[in-house]
Coordinates of C-alpha atoms and ligand atoms in Angstrom, one line a residue:
M1 CA 0.2 -0.3 -0.1
I2 CA 1.1 3.6 -0.5
I3 CA 0.8 6.3 2.4
V4 CA 0.2 9.8 1.3
M5 CA 1.1 12.3 4.1
E6 CA -0.8 15.6 3.9
K7 CA 1.3 18.5 2.4
N8 CA 4.6 19.9 4.5
V9 CA 3.5 17.5 6.9
D10 CA 6.0 17.7 10.1
P11 CA 8.9 15.4 9.6
E12 CA 8.2 13.4 13.1
L13 CA 5.0 12.3 11.5
I14 CA 6.8 10.8 9.1
E15 CA 8.7 9.4 11.4
L16 CA 6.1 7.6 13.3
V17 CA 4.3 6.1 10.3
Q18 CA 7.8 4.7 9.4
S19 CA 8.2 3.0 12.9
K20 CA 4.5 2.2 13.0
L21 CA 5.0 0.3 9.6
R22 CA 7.8 -1.6 10.8
E23 CA 6.1 -2.6 13.8
C24 CA 3.7 -4.2 11.5
H25 CA 6.3 -5.7 9.5
F26 CA 6.6 -4.0 6.4
Q27 CA 9.4 -3.0 4.1
V28 CA 9.2 0.6 4.3
H29 CA 10.2 2.9 1.2
L30 CA 10.2 7.0 1.1
S31 CA 9.6 8.8 -1.8
Q32 CA 10.4 12.7 -0.9
G33 CA 8.8 15.0 -3.7
V34 CA 8.8 18.9 -3.0
E35 CA 5.4 19.5 -1.4
R36 CA 4.7 16.0 -0.7
T37 CA 5.9 12.5 1.0
I38 CA 4.9 9.2 -0.3
I39 CA 5.5 5.9 2.0
G40 CA 5.3 3.0 0.1
A41 CA 4.8 -0.1 2.3
V42 CA 5.4 -3.7 1.1
G43 CA 4.1 -6.7 3.0
N44 CA 1.1 -8.7 3.6
R45 CA -1.5 -6.4 4.1
T46 CA -5.1 -6.6 5.4
Q47 CA -8.2 -4.2 5.1
E48 CA -7.7 -3.5 8.8
D49 CA -3.9 -2.2 7.7
L50 CA -5.8 0.0 5.4
D51 CA -8.3 1.6 7.7
L52 CA -5.8 1.5 10.9
F53 CA -3.3 3.9 8.7
E54 CA -5.5 5.9 7.7
T55 CA -6.2 7.0 11.1
I56 CA -3.1 7.9 12.1
A57 CA -2.1 12.1 12.3
G58 CA -0.6 13.4 9.1
V59 CA -2.0 10.8 6.8
E60 CA -3.9 12.0 4.0
R61 CA -4.8 9.0 2.1
V62 CA -3.7 5.1 2.4
V63 CA -4.1 3.5 -1.6
P64 CA -4.0 0.2 -1.8
I65 CA -1.9 -1.0 -5.2
V66 CA -3.1 -3.6 -6.8
Q67 CA -0.7 -4.5 -9.1
P68 CA 2.1 -6.8 -8.2
F69 CA 4.7 -4.5 -8.6
K70 CA 4.5 -1.4 -6.1
L71 CA 7.7 0.8 -6.1
A72 CA 7.8 0.7 -9.6
S73 CA 4.3 1.9 -9.8
K74 CA 3.0 5.2 -10.8
E75 CA 1.0 5.5 -7.3
F76 CA 4.0 5.4 -5.6
K77 CA 6.2 8.1 -7.3
E78 CA 5.4 10.4 -10.2
K79 CA 8.6 10.6 -12.2
T80 CA 12.0 9.4 -11.9
V81 CA 14.6 11.2 -13.3
I82 CA 18.2 10.1 -13.7
E83 CA 21.2 12.5 -13.2
V84 CA 25.1 10.8 -14.3
K85 CA 27.3 13.5 -15.1
G86 CA 25.3 16.5 -15.5
R87 CA 23.2 15.0 -17.8
K88 CA 19.4 14.1 -17.1
L89 CA 17.3 11.4 -18.4
G90 CA 13.6 11.1 -18.0
G91 CA 13.4 14.8 -17.2
G92 CA 11.2 15.4 -20.4
T93 CA 14.3 16.0 -22.7
L94 CA 15.5 13.4 -25.1
T95 CA 18.8 11.1 -24.3
V96 CA 20.6 9.8 -27.1
I97 CA 23.2 6.8 -26.4
A98 CA 25.5 5.6 -28.9
G99 CA 28.5 3.7 -29.7
P100 CA 29.5 0.3 -31.4
C101 CA 27.7 -2.9 -30.2
A102 CA 31.1 -4.1 -28.6
V103 CA 34.5 -2.2 -27.7
E104 CA 37.1 -3.4 -30.1
G105 CA 40.5 -1.7 -29.1
M106 CA 41.5 1.7 -27.7
E107 CA 42.1 4.0 -31.2
K108 CA 39.0 2.6 -32.6
Y109 CA 37.0 3.2 -29.4
L110 CA 37.9 6.7 -29.3
Q111 CA 37.4 7.7 -32.9
V112 CA 33.9 6.4 -33.0
A113 CA 33.4 8.2 -29.5
K114 CA 34.6 11.3 -30.9
L115 CA 32.8 11.2 -33.8
V116 CA 28.8 10.5 -32.1
K117 CA 29.7 13.3 -29.9
A118 CA 30.3 15.5 -32.6
A119 CA 26.7 14.5 -34.0
G120 CA 25.2 15.6 -30.6
A121 CA 24.8 12.0 -28.8
T122 CA 24.2 12.4 -24.9
M123 CA 26.2 9.3 -23.7
L124 CA 28.1 6.5 -25.0
R125 CA 27.8 3.1 -25.3
G126 CA 29.6 -0.2 -25.7
G127 CA 30.1 -3.7 -24.5
A128 CA 33.0 -5.0 -22.9
F129 CA 30.8 -8.0 -21.3
K130 CA 29.2 -9.8 -24.9
P131 CA 26.5 -12.3 -24.3
R132 CA 27.0 -13.9 -27.4
T133 CA 24.7 -17.0 -28.9
S134 CA 27.7 -18.5 -29.6
P135 CA 30.5 -19.7 -27.3
Y136 CA 32.8 -19.5 -30.2
S137 CA 32.2 -15.5 -31.1
F138 CA 34.0 -12.5 -29.7
Q139 CA 33.0 -12.5 -26.1
G140 CA 34.5 -8.5 -25.7
M141 CA 37.9 -7.2 -24.3
E142 CA 36.5 -7.7 -20.4
V143 CA 38.2 -5.5 -18.1
E144 CA 40.6 -3.7 -20.9
G145 CA 37.2 -2.9 -22.5
L146 CA 35.9 -1.2 -19.2
K147 CA 39.2 0.8 -19.3
I148 CA 38.8 2.1 -22.5
L149 CA 35.3 2.8 -21.9
A150 CA 36.5 4.8 -18.8
E151 CA 39.1 6.6 -21.2
A152 CA 36.5 7.8 -23.7
S153 CA 34.1 9.3 -21.0
Q154 CA 36.7 11.3 -19.9
H155 CA 38.0 12.5 -23.4
T156 CA 34.4 13.2 -24.1
G157 CA 33.0 14.3 -21.0
L158 CA 30.1 11.7 -21.4
P159 CA 28.9 9.2 -19.5
V160 CA 29.2 5.7 -20.2
V161 CA 26.4 2.6 -20.5
T162 CA 27.9 -0.8 -20.6
E163 CA 26.8 -4.6 -19.5
V164 CA 27.5 -6.3 -17.0
M165 CA 26.8 -10.2 -16.8
D166 CA 27.5 -11.3 -13.7
P167 CA 27.1 -10.4 -10.4
R168 CA 31.0 -11.0 -9.8
H169 CA 31.7 -8.6 -12.1
L170 CA 29.9 -6.0 -10.6
E171 CA 32.0 -4.2 -8.5
M172 CA 34.5 -4.0 -11.4
V173 CA 31.9 -2.6 -14.5
A174 CA 30.6 0.0 -11.6
E175 CA 34.1 1.1 -10.9
Y176 CA 34.5 1.8 -14.4
A177 CA 31.0 2.8 -16.1
D178 CA 28.5 5.3 -15.4
I179 CA 25.2 3.4 -16.0
L180 CA 24.7 -0.5 -15.8
Q181 CA 23.2 -2.2 -18.3
V182 CA 21.3 -5.8 -17.6
G183 CA 21.0 -7.4 -20.8
A184 CA 17.8 -8.9 -22.7
R185 CA 19.0 -12.3 -21.6
N186 CA 19.3 -11.5 -18.0
M187 CA 16.4 -9.7 -17.1
Q188 CA 15.1 -12.5 -15.1
N189 CA 18.5 -13.3 -13.3
Y190 CA 17.1 -12.5 -9.7
F191 CA 20.3 -12.9 -8.2
L192 CA 22.0 -10.6 -10.5
L193 CA 18.9 -8.0 -10.3
R194 CA 19.1 -8.2 -6.6
E195 CA 22.9 -7.4 -6.5
L196 CA 22.2 -4.5 -8.5
G197 CA 20.0 -3.2 -5.8
K198 CA 22.8 -2.4 -3.9
I199 CA 25.0 -0.1 -6.0
G200 CA 24.7 3.2 -6.2
K201 CA 24.5 3.7 -10.1
P202 CA 21.8 3.6 -12.5
V203 CA 21.0 0.2 -14.0
M204 CA 19.5 0.1 -17.3
L205 CA 17.2 -3.0 -17.7
K206 CA 16.6 -4.4 -21.3
R207 CA 13.3 -6.4 -22.2
G208 CA 13.9 -10.1 -22.1
P209 CA 13.1 -11.5 -25.5
A210 CA 10.4 -13.5 -24.2
A211 CA 8.9 -11.3 -21.4
T212 CA 5.7 -10.1 -21.0
I213 CA 5.5 -6.1 -19.9
E214 CA 4.2 -7.2 -16.7
E215 CA 7.6 -9.7 -15.8
W216 CA 9.9 -6.7 -17.2
I217 CA 8.8 -4.3 -14.4
M218 CA 8.4 -7.3 -12.1
A219 CA 12.2 -7.3 -12.5
A220 CA 12.5 -3.7 -12.0
E221 CA 10.7 -4.2 -8.8
Y222 CA 13.7 -6.5 -8.1
I223 CA 16.1 -4.2 -8.2
I224 CA 14.4 -1.1 -6.3
S225 CA 13.1 -3.3 -3.7
S226 CA 16.7 -4.4 -3.1
G227 CA 17.9 -0.9 -2.7
N228 CA 18.6 1.3 -6.0
P229 CA 15.8 3.4 -7.3
Q230 CA 17.5 4.5 -10.3
V231 CA 16.3 2.1 -12.9
I232 CA 15.7 2.9 -17.0
M233 CA 13.6 0.6 -19.0
C234 CA 15.2 -0.3 -22.4
E235 CA 12.6 -2.0 -25.0
R236 CA 14.7 -3.6 -27.2
G237 CA 12.0 -5.7 -29.0
I238 CA 11.2 -9.3 -28.6
R239 CA 10.9 -12.7 -30.1
S240 CA 7.8 -13.3 -32.4
F241 CA 6.7 -15.3 -35.5
E242 CA 8.4 -12.5 -38.0
S243 CA 11.5 -13.5 -39.1
Y244 CA 12.2 -10.5 -41.6
T245 CA 13.7 -8.4 -38.5
R246 CA 15.9 -10.0 -35.8
N247 CA 13.3 -9.0 -33.1
T248 CA 9.7 -7.5 -33.2
L249 CA 10.1 -3.6 -31.6
D250 CA 7.2 -3.2 -29.1
L251 CA 6.8 0.4 -29.3
S252 CA 3.5 0.4 -27.7
A253 CA 5.4 -0.5 -24.3
V254 CA 6.6 3.1 -24.2
P255 CA 3.3 4.4 -23.5
I256 CA 2.5 1.3 -21.4
I257 CA 5.4 1.5 -19.1
K258 CA 4.8 5.7 -18.7
H259 CA 1.5 4.9 -17.8
L260 CA 2.3 2.0 -15.5
T261 CA 5.5 3.1 -13.9
H262 CA 7.7 6.4 -13.2
L263 CA 10.5 5.1 -14.9
P264 CA 12.4 6.6 -17.7
V265 CA 12.1 4.6 -20.7
I266 CA 14.1 4.2 -24.0
V267 CA 13.9 2.2 -26.9
D268 CA 16.9 0.6 -28.7
P269 CA 15.6 0.1 -32.3
S270 CA 19.4 -1.3 -33.2
H271 CA 18.6 -5.0 -31.6
G272 CA 14.9 -4.1 -32.0
T273 CA 15.3 -4.5 -35.8
G274 CA 18.9 -6.0 -36.5
K275 CA 18.7 -4.2 -39.4
W276 CA 20.4 -0.6 -40.0
R277 CA 17.8 0.4 -42.3
L278 CA 14.8 0.1 -39.9
V279 CA 17.0 2.1 -37.2
E280 CA 16.1 5.7 -38.4
P281 CA 12.5 5.3 -38.8
M282 CA 11.7 2.9 -35.8
A283 CA 14.1 5.9 -33.6
L284 CA 11.4 8.5 -34.7
A285 CA 8.5 6.6 -34.3
A286 CA 10.1 5.4 -30.8
V287 CA 10.1 9.4 -30.2
G288 CA 6.7 9.9 -31.6
A289 CA 5.7 7.1 -28.5
G290 CA 7.3 9.2 -26.1
C291 CA 10.2 7.5 -24.9
D292 CA 12.9 9.6 -22.9
G293 CA 15.8 8.1 -25.2
L294 CA 17.7 6.2 -27.6
M295 CA 20.4 3.4 -27.4
I296 CA 21.9 3.1 -31.2
E297 CA 25.0 1.2 -32.2
V298 CA 27.2 2.8 -34.4
H299 CA 30.5 1.5 -36.1
Q300 CA 33.1 3.4 -38.2
N301 CA 32.9 0.2 -41.1
P302 CA 30.0 -2.1 -39.8
T303 CA 31.0 -4.8 -42.5
E304 CA 34.1 -5.3 -40.0
A305 CA 32.6 -4.9 -36.8
W306 CA 33.3 -7.8 -34.6
S307 CA 29.8 -8.1 -33.7
D308 CA 26.1 -6.4 -34.8
G309 CA 27.5 -5.2 -37.8
P310 CA 24.1 -5.2 -39.9
Q311 CA 22.2 -3.4 -37.4
S312 CA 25.0 -1.0 -37.0
L313 CA 24.6 2.4 -38.2
T314 CA 27.8 4.5 -40.1
P315 CA 28.9 7.7 -38.2
E316 CA 27.2 9.6 -41.5
K317 CA 23.7 7.8 -41.2
F318 CA 23.9 8.7 -37.4
Q319 CA 24.7 12.2 -38.0
A320 CA 21.7 12.1 -40.9
L321 CA 19.4 10.6 -38.0
M322 CA 20.5 13.1 -35.2
N323 CA 19.5 15.9 -37.7
R324 CA 16.0 14.0 -38.1
L325 CA 15.5 13.7 -34.1
D326 CA 16.4 17.4 -34.0
Q327 CA 13.7 18.3 -36.5
M328 CA 10.9 15.9 -35.1
S329 CA 12.3 17.0 -31.1
A330 CA 12.2 20.9 -32.2
A331 CA 8.1 19.8 -33.8
L332 CA 7.6 18.3 -30.6
G333 CA 8.7 20.7 -28.5
I334 CA 11.2 18.2 -26.8
K335 CA 14.8 18.8 -26.6
L336 CA 17.9 16.8 -26.8
E337 CA 19.4 16.3 -23.6
G338 CA 22.8 17.6 -23.1
G339 CA 23.8 16.9 -27.0
E340 CA 27.8 18.6 -27.6
K341 CA 27.7 19.3 -31.4
A342 CA 30.9 19.7 -33.0
D343 CA 30.9 23.7 -32.1
G344 CA 29.3 23.0 -28.7
Ligands
PEP401 C1 23.7 -4.7 -26.0 O1 22.7 -3.8 -25.9 O2 24.9 -4.5 -26.5 C2 23.1 -6.3 -26.1 C3 23.8 -7.3 -26.0 O3 21.9 -6.2 -25.9 P1 20.6 -6.7 -25.7 O4 21.1 -7.5 -24.3 O5 19.4 -6.0 -26.2 O6 20.3 -8.5 -26.9
MN402 MN1 25.0 -5.8 -30.2

């Protein structure tokens, strides 16, 4: 249940409600708004609890949450805005995360990082640990890759997003990355999700290839209930009968997540389609659907890419996409977040 406190209530009354909740064996989570405090109480709630807490001084109302997700729900909080290195994600602007599928070496990565920055990207991406279908495919540069990402972040001033696949690598990845990505294949790795709840960095949670929207939000609930409220949802396509595209990008997930939760949602049309030609139209459609950001794979020479070349844009095509995004966001009254053009 959610306990909505009265506007500008005495902090002592907030304390009182929290200790009463703990006494009744609820897990307590605070959401502090500008004027109002909302207390999320997770546990086995009865009608009596609803009635009891409504009688306590300072409580405006008690709202039962019927959905299985509680702390991710819109009832608990209006909006989550993630801030990294001065850039905001989810605050009404459009964030563009760009870079190659995998880090392939210092020189190549620094070059592409500068190019995507010049085109207006807000953040960098690049895998150092790659979840590959075949054990014989390139698995990522691992810690070397992480060091390259950190170097690129220093050079460009842009935050970096990278995947963590294994809880044993969590500390190491968190040392170098600004946002930790949970890959689609790991969306229901509950042990990893719980561990991510204990770190102080934002987590980008990709939707599992066969996950329903509810399962996906429940995965976010694992991270939040374990202590980390900084979760970003990423729609990257789901498995369907369609085989022309690599996945079927479910853009309806964007307004659904926005309606049900307070979490920012970004769209990855690169993995969502698997084909570079479809990246621009689906990126524009995602913005039209109301996403907070995009994740786009960019490679200097896609035919030579060590992974996901067919869905990677060249820097020139990425620049063209950014120009179209500029036009589209201007028409919709949305600003691009923290983009630093070559002259900026
Ligand atoms: C990625 O973004 O590098 C990636 C592997 O994506 P996904 O987990 O969505 O397949
Ligand atoms: Mn990829």
